[in-house]
Coordinates of C-alpha atoms and ligand atoms in Angstrom, one line a residue:
X19 CA 121.2 121.3 91.4
X20 CA 118.9 123.5 89.5
X21 CA 117.5 122.4 85.9
X22 CA 118.0 123.8 82.0
X23 CA 115.3 121.2 81.0
X24 CA 118.6 118.9 80.5
X25 CA 118.2 118.1 84.3
X26 CA 114.6 115.8 82.5
X27 CA 116.2 113.7 79.6
X28 CA 112.9 112.2 79.3
X29 CA 111.0 114.8 78.9
X30 CA 113.8 116.6 76.7
X31 CA 113.2 114.0 74.1
X32 CA 109.7 114.3 73.6
X33 CA 107.7 117.3 72.4
X34 CA 105.1 117.5 74.7
X35 CA 105.5 116.1 78.7
X36 CA 105.2 113.4 80.7
X37 CA 104.8 110.5 82.3
X38 CA 102.6 108.4 83.0
X39 CA 100.7 106.4 85.8
X40 CA 102.0 102.6 86.2
X41 CA 99.0 102.0 87.9
X42 CA 98.5 98.3 86.7
X43 CA 94.4 97.9 85.8
X44 CA 92.7 95.2 85.4
X45 CA 90.3 95.5 82.5
X46 CA 86.5 95.3 82.9
X47 CA 84.3 94.0 80.9
X48 CA 81.4 96.8 80.9
X49 CA 83.9 99.5 80.2
X50 CA 85.5 97.6 77.4
X51 CA 81.9 96.9 76.1
X52 CA 80.8 101.2 76.6
X53 CA 84.1 102.2 75.3
X54 CA 84.3 100.6 72.3
X55 CA 81.2 102.3 71.1
X56 CA 82.0 105.7 72.4
X57 CA 85.2 105.9 69.9
X58 CA 83.8 105.6 66.9
X59 CA 81.1 107.9 68.0
X60 CA 82.1 110.5 67.0
X61 CA 82.2 110.2 63.0
X62 CA 78.2 109.0 63.1
X63 CA 77.2 111.5 64.7
X64 CA 78.8 113.7 62.3
X65 CA 76.8 111.9 59.3
X66 CA 73.6 113.2 61.2
X67 CA 74.1 116.8 61.9
X68 CA 73.0 119.4 59.8
X69 CA 74.9 121.5 57.8
X70 CA 74.5 124.8 59.6
X71 CA 76.4 122.7 62.6
X72 CA 79.5 121.2 60.8
X73 CA 82.5 122.6 62.0
X74 CA 85.0 124.0 60.1
X75 CA 86.9 120.7 60.4
X76 CA 84.1 118.6 59.0
X77 CA 83.0 120.9 56.2
X78 CA 86.9 120.9 55.0
X79 CA 86.6 116.5 55.3
X80 CA 88.4 116.6 58.0
X81 CA 91.5 117.6 56.5
X82 CA 92.2 121.5 57.7
X83 CA 91.2 123.8 61.0
X84 CA 89.6 126.5 61.4
X85 CA 91.2 129.8 62.1
X86 CA 90.7 131.4 65.2
X87 CA 88.0 133.9 64.1
X88 CA 85.8 131.1 62.1
X89 CA 86.5 129.3 65.8
X90 CA 85.4 132.1 67.6
X91 CA 82.4 132.7 64.8
X92 CA 81.7 128.7 65.7
X93 CA 81.4 128.7 69.0
X94 CA 79.1 132.3 68.9
X95 CA 76.9 130.7 66.8
X96 CA 77.1 127.5 69.4
X97 CA 76.0 130.8 72.4
X98 CA 73.6 132.1 69.6
X99 CA 72.0 127.5 69.0
X100 CA 72.0 126.7 72.3
X101 CA 71.1 128.4 75.9
X102 CA 73.6 125.9 77.3
X103 CA 77.4 128.2 76.2
X104 CA 78.7 131.2 77.2
X105 CA 81.5 132.0 75.2
X106 CA 83.7 134.3 77.3
X107 CA 87.5 135.6 77.4
X108 CA 89.7 135.6 80.3
X109 CA 92.9 137.1 79.4
X110 CA 94.0 139.0 76.5
X111 CA 97.4 138.0 74.5
X112 CA 100.4 139.5 74.6
X113 CA 99.7 140.4 70.5
X114 CA 96.0 142.0 71.6
X115 CA 94.0 138.8 71.3
X116 CA 90.6 137.4 73.4
X117 CA 91.5 134.3 74.9
X118 CA 88.5 132.5 74.8
X119 CA 86.3 130.2 77.4
X120 CA 83.6 128.2 76.6
X121 CA 81.9 127.4 79.3
X122 CA 78.6 124.5 78.9
X123 CA 75.7 124.4 82.1
X124 CA 72.5 122.7 81.9
X125 CA 71.2 124.8 84.2
X126 CA 73.2 127.7 82.9
X127 CA 75.1 128.4 85.4
X128 CA 78.2 130.3 84.3
X129 CA 80.4 132.2 86.3
X130 CA 82.6 130.8 89.0
X131 CA 80.8 131.3 92.1
X132 CA 77.6 129.6 91.1
X133 CA 79.7 126.7 90.4
X134 CA 80.8 126.4 93.2
X135 CA 77.7 126.3 95.1
X136 CA 76.2 123.8 92.8
X137 CA 76.8 120.3 92.9
X138 CA 78.0 119.6 89.4
X139 CA 82.1 118.6 89.2
X140 CA 83.5 121.1 87.3
X141 CA 86.2 119.7 84.4
X142 CA 88.8 122.1 82.6
X143 CA 89.8 121.3 79.1
X144 CA 92.8 123.1 77.6
X145 CA 93.3 123.1 73.8
X146 CA 96.5 124.5 71.7
X147 CA 99.0 125.3 74.1
X148 CA 101.0 124.2 72.0
X149 CA 99.0 125.7 69.0
X150 CA 99.9 123.1 66.0
X151 CA 98.7 120.3 67.7
X152 CA 95.4 121.5 67.8
X153 CA 93.5 118.1 67.6
X154 CA 91.5 118.8 71.1
X155 CA 90.2 122.1 69.6
X156 CA 88.3 120.4 66.2
X157 CA 87.4 117.3 68.8
X158 CA 85.9 120.4 71.5
X159 CA 83.8 122.3 69.4
X160 CA 82.1 119.3 68.1
X161 CA 81.9 118.5 71.2
X162 CA 80.1 121.1 72.5
X163 CA 78.1 121.2 69.2
X164 CA 77.0 117.2 70.0
X165 CA 75.8 118.4 73.5
X166 CA 74.2 121.6 73.1
X167 CA 72.8 121.7 69.6
X168 CA 72.5 118.4 68.5
X169 CA 72.2 116.9 71.8
X170 CA 73.0 113.2 71.0
X171 CA 75.8 114.1 74.1
X172 CA 73.7 116.0 75.9
X173 CA 73.9 114.0 78.9
X174 CA 77.8 114.8 79.7
X175 CA 76.4 117.6 81.1
X176 CA 74.0 115.7 83.7
X177 CA 76.5 116.3 87.0
X178 CA 79.3 118.6 85.3
X179 CA 80.1 122.2 84.6
X180 CA 82.3 122.1 81.5
X181 CA 84.6 124.9 80.5
X182 CA 86.6 124.4 77.6
X183 CA 89.5 126.4 76.3
X184 CA 88.6 126.0 72.7
X185 CA 92.7 127.8 72.0
X186 CA 94.7 128.5 74.2
X187 CA 98.1 130.3 73.0
X188 CA 96.0 132.3 71.0
X189 CA 99.2 134.1 69.1
X190 CA 101.2 131.1 67.9
X191 CA 97.8 130.0 67.1
X192 CA 97.8 132.2 64.4
X193 CA 101.1 131.9 63.6
X194 CA 99.7 129.4 60.8
X195 CA 101.6 127.5 58.2
X196 CA 101.4 124.5 56.5
X197 CA 105.4 123.9 57.8
X198 CA 105.4 123.9 61.5
X199 CA 105.8 120.7 63.1
X200 CA 108.1 118.9 60.9
X201 CA 106.4 115.5 62.3
X202 CA 103.0 115.0 62.2
X203 CA 100.8 114.4 59.8
X204 CA 97.9 117.1 59.1
X205 CA 95.6 119.5 59.6
X206 CA 97.3 121.2 56.0
X207 CA 98.5 124.1 58.3
X208 CA 98.0 124.9 61.4
X209 CA 99.5 127.3 64.1
X210 CA 102.9 127.4 66.1
X211 CA 104.3 126.0 69.4
X212 CA 104.8 129.0 71.4
X213 CA 103.3 132.0 72.1
X214 CA 104.6 135.6 70.6
X215 CA 107.3 136.0 73.3
X216 CA 108.7 132.9 72.1
X217 CA 107.5 131.4 75.4
X218 CA 106.9 127.4 75.5
X219 CA 103.2 128.0 77.7
X220 CA 103.9 124.5 78.9
X221 CA 106.9 125.1 80.7
X222 CA 105.5 128.3 82.5
X223 CA 103.0 126.8 85.2
X224 CA 105.3 127.9 88.4
X225 CA 107.3 131.1 87.2
X226 CA 103.9 132.2 85.2
X227 CA 105.9 135.0 83.5
X228 CA 103.7 134.9 80.1
X229 CA 100.5 136.9 80.1
X230 CA 98.9 134.1 79.2
X231 CA 99.6 132.0 82.0
X232 CA 98.5 135.1 84.7
X233 CA 95.7 134.4 82.7
X234 CA 95.4 131.1 83.3
X235 CA 95.9 131.2 86.8
X236 CA 93.7 133.6 87.2
X237 CA 90.7 131.0 86.0
X238 CA 91.9 128.2 87.6
X239 CA 91.8 129.7 90.7
X240 CA 88.3 131.4 90.3
X241 CA 86.7 128.1 88.6
X242 CA 89.0 125.1 90.8
X243 CA 87.8 122.7 88.2
X244 CA 87.7 119.2 89.8
X245 CA 89.5 118.0 87.0
X246 CA 91.8 119.3 84.5
X247 CA 92.5 118.2 80.6
X248 CA 95.9 119.3 78.7
X249 CA 95.4 118.4 75.0
X250 CA 98.3 117.6 72.8
X251 CA 100.0 115.5 70.2
X252 CA 103.5 113.7 70.4
X253 CA 106.4 113.7 69.2
X254 CA 108.9 110.7 69.5
X255 CA 108.3 107.1 68.3
X256 CA 106.7 105.5 66.3
X257 CA 103.8 103.2 67.3
X258 CA 100.4 101.2 66.4
X259 CA 98.1 103.9 69.2
X260 CA 96.5 106.6 68.5
X261 CA 95.9 107.8 71.9
X262 CA 98.3 107.9 74.4
X263 CA 97.9 109.7 78.2
X264 CA 99.8 110.8 81.2
X265 CA 98.1 111.3 84.1
X266 CA 100.5 112.0 87.8
X267 CA 99.9 109.3 90.3
X268 CA 103.2 109.4 92.5
X269 CA 103.3 110.7 96.1
X270 CA 103.5 114.5 94.4
X271 CA 99.4 113.8 94.3
X272 CA 97.6 114.4 97.1
X273 CA 96.8 111.0 99.0
X274 CA 92.3 110.8 98.0
X275 CA 93.1 112.6 94.4
X276 CA 95.5 109.6 94.1
X277 CA 93.0 106.6 95.4
X278 CA 90.1 108.6 93.0
X279 CA 92.3 108.2 90.0
X280 CA 93.4 104.8 90.4
X281 CA 90.1 103.4 91.6
X282 CA 87.4 105.4 89.7
X283 CA 89.3 106.8 86.6
X284 CA 92.0 103.9 85.5
X285 CA 90.1 101.2 85.0
X286 CA 87.9 103.0 82.8
X287 CA 91.3 104.2 81.0
X288 CA 92.9 101.2 81.1
X289 CA 89.8 99.3 78.9
X290 CA 89.3 101.6 76.6
X291 CA 90.5 101.1 73.0
X292 CA 90.4 104.3 70.4
X293 CA 90.7 103.2 66.8
X294 CA 90.6 99.6 67.1
X295 CA 93.5 100.0 69.9
X296 CA 94.1 99.9 73.5
X297 CA 95.1 104.2 74.9
X298 CA 98.8 103.8 76.4
X299 CA 100.3 105.7 78.9
X300 CA 102.7 108.1 77.4
X301 CA 105.5 106.1 75.6
X302 CA 109.2 107.6 77.0
X303 CA 111.3 104.5 74.8
X304 CA 114.7 103.6 77.4
X305 CA 115.7 103.0 73.7
X306 CA 114.9 104.7 70.0
X307 CA 116.7 101.7 68.4
X308 CA 115.4 99.0 70.8
X309 CA 111.9 98.6 71.7
X310 CA 112.3 95.8 73.8
X311 CA 114.5 97.8 76.0
X312 CA 111.4 98.9 77.4
X313 CA 109.5 102.3 78.8
X314 CA 110.2 104.8 80.8
X315 CA 107.3 106.3 83.1
X316 CA 109.2 109.9 83.2
X317 CA 109.3 110.1 86.6
X318 CA 107.6 113.3 88.6
X319 CA 107.2 115.3 86.1
X320 CA 108.4 119.3 87.9
X321 CA 105.4 122.2 87.6
X322 CA 106.4 123.7 84.7
X323 CA 104.1 121.6 83.0
X324 CA 100.2 122.0 83.2
X325 CA 99.3 118.3 84.1
X326 CA 102.6 118.5 87.0
X327 CA 101.0 121.9 88.1
X328 CA 97.7 121.1 89.3
X329 CA 98.6 118.4 91.0
X330 CA 100.1 120.9 93.2
X331 CA 96.5 122.5 93.4
X332 CA 94.9 119.3 94.7
X333 CA 93.8 118.3 91.4
X334 CA 94.2 115.6 88.8
X335 CA 95.2 116.2 85.5
X336 CA 94.9 114.1 82.3
X337 CA 97.5 115.2 79.4
X338 CA 96.3 113.6 76.1
X339 CA 99.2 112.9 73.5
X340 CA 97.7 111.7 70.1
X341 CA 100.2 109.9 67.6
X342 CA 101.7 112.8 65.3
X343 CA 101.7 110.4 62.3
X344 CA 98.7 109.1 62.7
X345 CA 95.6 110.8 59.8
X346 CA 93.8 114.1 61.7
X347 CA 90.5 112.4 61.6
X348 CA 91.6 110.0 63.4
X349 CA 94.1 111.5 66.2
X350 CA 90.6 114.3 66.6
X351 CA 88.0 111.4 66.7
X352 CA 90.6 109.3 69.6
X353 CA 91.1 112.7 71.6
X354 CA 87.0 112.7 71.3
X355 CA 86.6 109.4 72.5
X356 CA 89.2 109.8 75.3
X357 CA 87.1 113.3 76.2
X358 CA 83.6 111.9 76.1
X359 CA 85.0 109.0 78.2
X360 CA 86.8 110.8 81.0
X361 CA 83.1 113.4 80.9
X362 CA 81.4 109.7 81.5
X363 CA 83.4 108.8 83.9
X364 CA 82.6 112.4 85.9
X365 CA 79.2 111.9 85.3
X366 CA 79.3 108.9 87.0
X367 CA 81.3 109.7 89.8
X368 CA 80.9 113.3 89.5
X369 CA 80.3 112.9 93.9
X370 CA 83.6 110.5 94.7
X371 CA 85.4 113.2 92.7
X372 CA 84.3 116.0 94.1
X373 CA 84.8 114.8 97.8
X374 CA 88.1 113.9 97.1
X375 CA 88.9 116.9 95.7
X376 CA 87.9 118.8 98.2
X377 CA 89.5 116.0 101.4
X378 CA 92.4 117.0 99.5
X379 CA 91.8 120.6 99.7
X380 CA 91.1 120.5 103.1
X381 CA 94.0 117.7 104.7
X382 CA 96.5 120.0 102.5
X383 CA 94.9 123.0 104.4
X384 CA 95.7 121.4 107.9
X385 CA 99.6 122.1 107.3
X386 CA 101.9 119.7 105.7
X387 CA 103.9 118.3 108.9
X388 CA 105.9 115.5 107.4
X389 CA 109.0 115.8 105.0
X390 CA 107.7 117.0 101.4
X391 CA 109.7 115.8 98.4
X392 CA 110.4 118.5 96.1
X393 CA 112.1 116.3 94.0
X394 CA 112.5 112.6 92.7
X395 CA 114.9 110.2 91.0
X396 CA 113.3 107.3 88.4
X397 CA 114.8 103.7 90.1
X398 CA 116.4 102.1 87.9
X399 CA 114.6 98.3 88.1
X400 CA 111.6 97.8 86.5
X401 CA 108.5 97.7 88.5
X402 CA 106.3 96.0 86.0
X403 CA 105.7 95.0 82.3
X404 CA 103.7 95.8 80.3
X405 CA 102.1 95.2 76.7
X406 CA 103.7 97.3 74.0
X407 CA 102.0 98.0 70.3
X408 CA 104.6 98.9 68.0
X409 CA 106.0 98.5 64.4
X410 CA 108.9 96.8 63.8
X411 CA 112.3 98.6 63.1
X412 CA 114.8 97.7 60.2
X413 CA 117.5 99.9 61.8
X414 CA 121.0 100.1 60.1
X415 CA 124.0 102.7 59.1
X416 CA 123.4 106.1 57.9
X417 CA 125.2 108.1 55.3
X418 CA 123.1 111.1 56.5
X419 CA 124.2 110.7 60.8
X420 CA 126.8 108.7 60.5
X421 CA 125.2 106.6 62.8
X422 CA 122.6 104.4 63.3
X423 CA 119.3 104.9 61.9
X424 CA 115.5 104.4 62.6
X425 CA 113.6 103.0 60.0
X426 CA 109.9 101.9 60.7
X427 CA 108.2 99.3 59.1
X428 CA 104.2 99.4 58.6
X429 CA 104.7 95.6 60.9
X430 CA 103.0 95.7 63.6
X431 CA 104.0 93.5 66.5
X432 CA 103.4 93.0 70.4
X433 CA 105.6 92.5 73.3
X434 CA 105.7 92.6 76.6
X435 CA 108.4 95.1 78.0
X436 CA 110.3 96.4 81.3
X437 CA 108.5 99.4 82.3
X438 CA 110.3 101.4 84.8
X439 CA 108.0 103.9 87.2
X440 CA 108.6 103.6 90.9
X441 CA 110.6 106.5 92.0
X442 CA 112.2 107.4 94.5
X443 CA 112.6 111.3 96.3
X444 CA 115.7 112.5 95.8
X445 CA 114.8 116.3 98.4
X446 CA 113.2 116.5 101.1
X447 CA 112.0 119.4 102.9
X448 CA 110.7 120.4 106.8
X449 CA 107.2 122.4 105.7
X450 CA 108.1 125.8 107.5
X451 CA 104.6 126.7 109.1
X452 CA 104.8 130.3 106.9
X453 CA 107.5 132.1 104.5
X454 CA 108.3 135.6 105.5
X455 CA 108.7 137.5 102.6
X456 CA 110.3 141.2 103.0
X457 CA 107.6 143.7 101.3
X458 CA 110.3 144.5 98.6
X459 CA 110.5 141.7 96.9
X460 CA 106.7 142.3 95.2
X461 CA 107.4 140.8 92.1
X462 CA 107.5 137.6 93.6
X463 CA 104.4 138.3 96.5
X464 CA 102.3 139.1 93.0
X465 CA 103.1 135.4 91.6
X466 CA 101.8 134.2 94.7
X467 CA 98.8 135.8 94.9
X468 CA 98.8 134.5 91.6
X469 CA 98.8 130.7 92.0
X470 CA 95.6 131.3 94.4
X471 CA 98.0 131.2 97.7
X472 CA 96.3 134.1 100.7
X473 CA 99.2 136.6 101.7
X474 CA 99.0 138.2 104.8
X475 CA 101.5 141.0 106.1
X476 CA 102.3 142.3 109.3
X477 CA 100.8 145.0 111.2
X478 CA 104.1 145.4 113.6
X479 CA 107.7 144.3 113.7
X480 CA 108.2 140.8 114.5
X481 CA 111.4 139.7 116.0
X482 CA 111.3 136.1 115.0
X483 CA 113.1 132.9 115.6
X484 CA 113.7 130.9 111.5
X485 CA 115.3 129.4 109.6
X486 CA 117.4 131.2 106.6
X487 CA 119.4 129.8 103.0
X488 CA 122.3 130.3 102.3
X489 CA 123.6 130.5 99.2
X490 CA 126.9 129.3 97.7
X491 CA 129.1 128.1 94.7
X492 CA 126.3 130.1 92.7
X493 CA 126.9 129.8 89.0
X494 CA 124.1 130.0 85.7
X495 CA 123.5 128.4 82.6
X496 CA 125.1 130.1 79.7
X497 CA 122.6 129.7 77.2
X498 CA 119.1 131.1 78.2
X499 CA 116.2 128.4 78.9
X500 CA 112.3 130.0 78.4
X501 CA 113.6 133.6 78.7
X502 CA 115.7 133.3 81.6
X503 CA 119.6 131.8 83.0
X504 CA 118.3 128.7 85.3
X505 CA 120.6 129.5 88.6
X506 CA 122.1 126.0 90.7
X507 CA 123.9 126.7 93.9
X508 CA 124.5 124.7 97.2
X509 CA 122.0 125.8 99.7
X510 CA 123.0 125.9 103.7
X511 CA 120.5 126.4 106.4
X512 CA 121.3 128.8 108.9
X513 CA 118.9 129.7 111.7
X514 CA 118.9 133.2 113.3
X515 CA 116.9 135.7 115.4
X516 CA 115.6 138.2 113.5
X517 CA 113.2 141.7 113.4
X518 CA 111.0 141.9 110.3
X519 CA 109.5 145.1 110.1
X520 CA 105.8 145.9 109.3
X521 CA 105.1 145.4 106.1
X522 CA 106.8 141.8 105.5
X523 CA 104.5 140.3 103.4
X524 CA 103.8 136.2 105.4
X525 CA 102.8 133.4 103.4
X526 CA 101.1 130.9 105.4
X527 CA 101.3 127.1 105.0
X528 CA 98.1 126.5 106.4
X529 CA 96.1 126.9 103.4
X530 CA 94.9 124.5 100.0
X531 CA 97.5 125.6 97.6
X532 CA 100.3 125.1 100.1
X533 CA 102.4 122.8 97.5
X534 CA 102.5 125.6 95.2
X535 CA 104.1 128.0 97.8
X536 CA 106.9 125.0 98.5
X537 CA 107.8 124.5 95.0
X538 CA 108.2 128.7 94.2
X539 CA 110.1 129.4 97.8
X540 CA 112.2 126.1 98.6
X541 CA 115.5 127.0 96.3
X542 CA 116.1 123.8 95.9
X543 CA 112.6 123.0 94.5
X544 CA 112.5 122.2 90.3
X545 CA 111.0 125.5 89.6
X546 CA 111.8 127.6 92.4
X547 CA 111.2 131.4 92.0
X548 CA 115.1 131.0 93.0
X549 CA 116.7 128.7 90.3
X550 CA 115.0 130.7 87.4
X551 CA 116.0 133.8 88.9
X552 CA 114.2 136.5 90.8
X553 CA 116.7 136.6 93.1
X554 CA 119.7 137.2 91.3
X555 CA 120.2 139.9 92.5
X556 CA 121.3 138.5 96.3
X557 CA 123.8 137.2 94.3
X558 CA 125.6 140.4 93.6
X559 CA 128.4 141.5 96.3
X560 CA 127.8 145.9 95.6
X561 CA 131.2 147.0 97.6
X562 CA 134.0 146.3 97.8
X563 CA 137.5 147.3 99.7
X564 CA 140.1 149.2 98.0
X565 CA 142.9 147.1 98.1
X566 CA 145.5 149.8 100.1
X567 CA 142.9 150.4 102.8
X568 CA 142.6 146.5 103.2
X569 CA 146.5 146.2 103.0
X570 CA 146.7 148.7 105.9
X571 CA 143.7 146.7 108.0
X572 CA 144.6 143.2 107.4
X573 CA 147.7 143.1 109.4
X574 CA 146.4 144.3 112.5
X575 CA 143.4 141.7 112.1
X576 CA 145.8 138.9 111.6
X577 CA 147.7 139.8 114.7
X578 CA 144.2 140.7 116.9
X579 CA 142.5 137.4 116.0
X580 CA 144.5 134.3 115.7
X581 CA 142.2 131.9 114.7
X582 CA 141.5 134.2 111.1
X583 CA 145.5 134.1 110.7
X584 CA 145.4 130.1 110.4
X585 CA 142.5 130.5 107.9
X586 CA 144.0 132.4 106.1
X587 CA 147.8 130.5 105.8
X588 CA 145.4 127.3 105.4
X589 CA 144.1 128.1 103.0
X590 CA 147.2 129.8 101.4
X591 CA 147.9 125.9 101.9
X592 CA 145.3 124.3 100.1
X593 CA 144.0 126.8 97.8
X594 CA 145.7 127.9 95.1
X595 CA 143.7 129.9 93.1
X596 CA 143.6 131.7 96.1
X597 CA 146.6 131.9 97.0
X598 CA 147.6 133.4 93.3
X599 CA 144.9 136.0 93.2
X600 CA 145.5 139.2 94.8
X601 CA 141.8 140.5 94.4
X602 CA 140.8 137.0 96.6
X603 CA 142.9 137.4 99.3
X604 CA 142.3 141.1 99.6
X605 CA 138.6 139.7 100.0
X606 CA 139.0 136.9 102.4
X607 CA 140.1 140.3 104.6
X608 CA 137.4 142.1 103.8
X609 CA 134.3 139.2 104.0
X610 CA 136.4 138.9 107.7
X611 CA 135.7 142.5 108.6
X612 CA 132.7 144.2 110.1
X613 CA 132.2 145.9 106.8
X614 CA 131.4 142.7 104.9
X615 CA 127.6 142.7 103.4
X616 CA 126.0 140.2 105.1
X617 CA 122.7 140.0 103.0
X618 CA 124.9 138.4 100.2
X619 CA 124.6 135.0 99.2
X620 CA 121.2 135.2 101.9
X621 CA 118.6 134.6 100.6
X622 CA 115.7 136.8 101.3
X623 CA 112.8 134.7 102.3
X624 CA 113.0 133.1 106.2
X625 CA 111.3 130.6 106.9
X626 CA 109.1 130.2 110.2
X627 CA 109.4 126.8 111.4
X628 CA 107.3 126.9 114.8
X629 CA 103.6 128.0 114.5
X630 CA 102.6 131.0 116.4
X631 CA 99.7 134.2 116.4
X632 CA 101.8 137.1 114.3
X633 CA 100.0 140.3 114.1
X634 CA 99.2 140.3 110.5
X635 CA 96.5 141.4 108.4
X636 CA 95.4 140.0 104.8
X637 CA 97.3 141.3 101.6
X638 CA 95.2 142.3 99.3
Ligands
ZN723 ZN1 102.6 119.9 73.0

């Protein structure tokens, strides 16, 4: 049941992510007019900018992206040049670099507590999680300058506090070279996809193995931004769009946030044109050889991805994917245009956005009382038809691949193609009132705390009725995926009355981040800690019966227990592998003896299903 990424073939084919919404939005003439201007404004502003304030990217004629050191120098220059800018760090990378955060605030609110007390909406923009896909950094440096120095875009801070991570994967960024992105058209040199530990940070959000992720979670939970944007560059098909986007919009998004996206944000997005072309939902062709067969919506992404994680925290998450084959300048301008348009919309709708996010927090904190879906499948019938701006293909036999090779021409076409963007829940969980985690699973508790979950501990031994999970048929992926070997298993529920000692960790579900707990602690969820191997030791049998000891005990067991005798004979008859395995036969008796270890294959985290008052204190 638990994957390596193969279970998500749609995402696997592409560099970054994701899925998009399928909300069919009507064009609004007003948006069209405003946004037409937005897309072309970046260059115009660059031309009016004094030499001192040009970014490294602009000075290079839009061909190069600055290194980490130059990027930091420019951020410091902005800080010295404007009282609205503060440069700080939010973590340290595995190779020892500071992880920078630039805060832009007209009211000079540079701390999370002050921001929470203000009436501003908070936007977090993240760049360079895949450090070779660095368009967002160069767009953001210009945007910060245009806001805080030349002030041509100063109004973007009227109702918003802007947090920019100029480079997230700082170590990857400094693995710099011209050959890091085979599919990508510039800049001349760029950083590398993964961090110094060879981990893809955009698969790490829920398991939080990387120091960068742990620092990010601390940052996120301190500020709780109202909107999150993650900037990337695509791999995948060739088409006319310079900028595509993804935004989670199925039932995995809290209803108030979902309505805000649908009503207040998507109409603007669907009217936006960049580089003369509309922005499009992230494109997953169903058949790379024939775009007319339509597009997959991508379903519901698992929360290993940034923009699928933030909805579990009740926030909208926008994925920006510029098209790899477009010129670097076109891509940076496109990113700038979409960031600016989003900031404008946030300034107009900051009250409704803040209300939506806070309402979602409040509703989740009341407890999730309905069945909760941790897995969805895409439905294999089209949800609707959309316009597609592609390039014609002249595919033909390939001596290189031995199959049909894809060859794109430069001949553009527009077609209306089916889009498959309906999903259905496939794994539903009945949420507990609380999880009970034995104190020894400290690493699990630590990660839950990183996710902003408030934990408690029992102050006295407590006997309660709980639901527990028993694993069977466990196996592990042969190859590592993100440094771990994914576990698969069957899960059965058992009901028990159990005494938990003082010190047992309690994760109550009446809290705003409860959906993160469900995804981390329900073993059937796609990014469950159990699936990532946090609990692998519980699958191991640690005590064995000596054959000759069991030989002497087994006959007495058979004669004392006729049901056991029947079961043994039946197993011999129907299970030839068992019948042929002396070890399995001996172990059968050991398993049915009072000596057997009941904790083998038992998931140590118990589910308290009924709301009840427990003797607890907060876990610091
Ligand atoms: Zn990416």
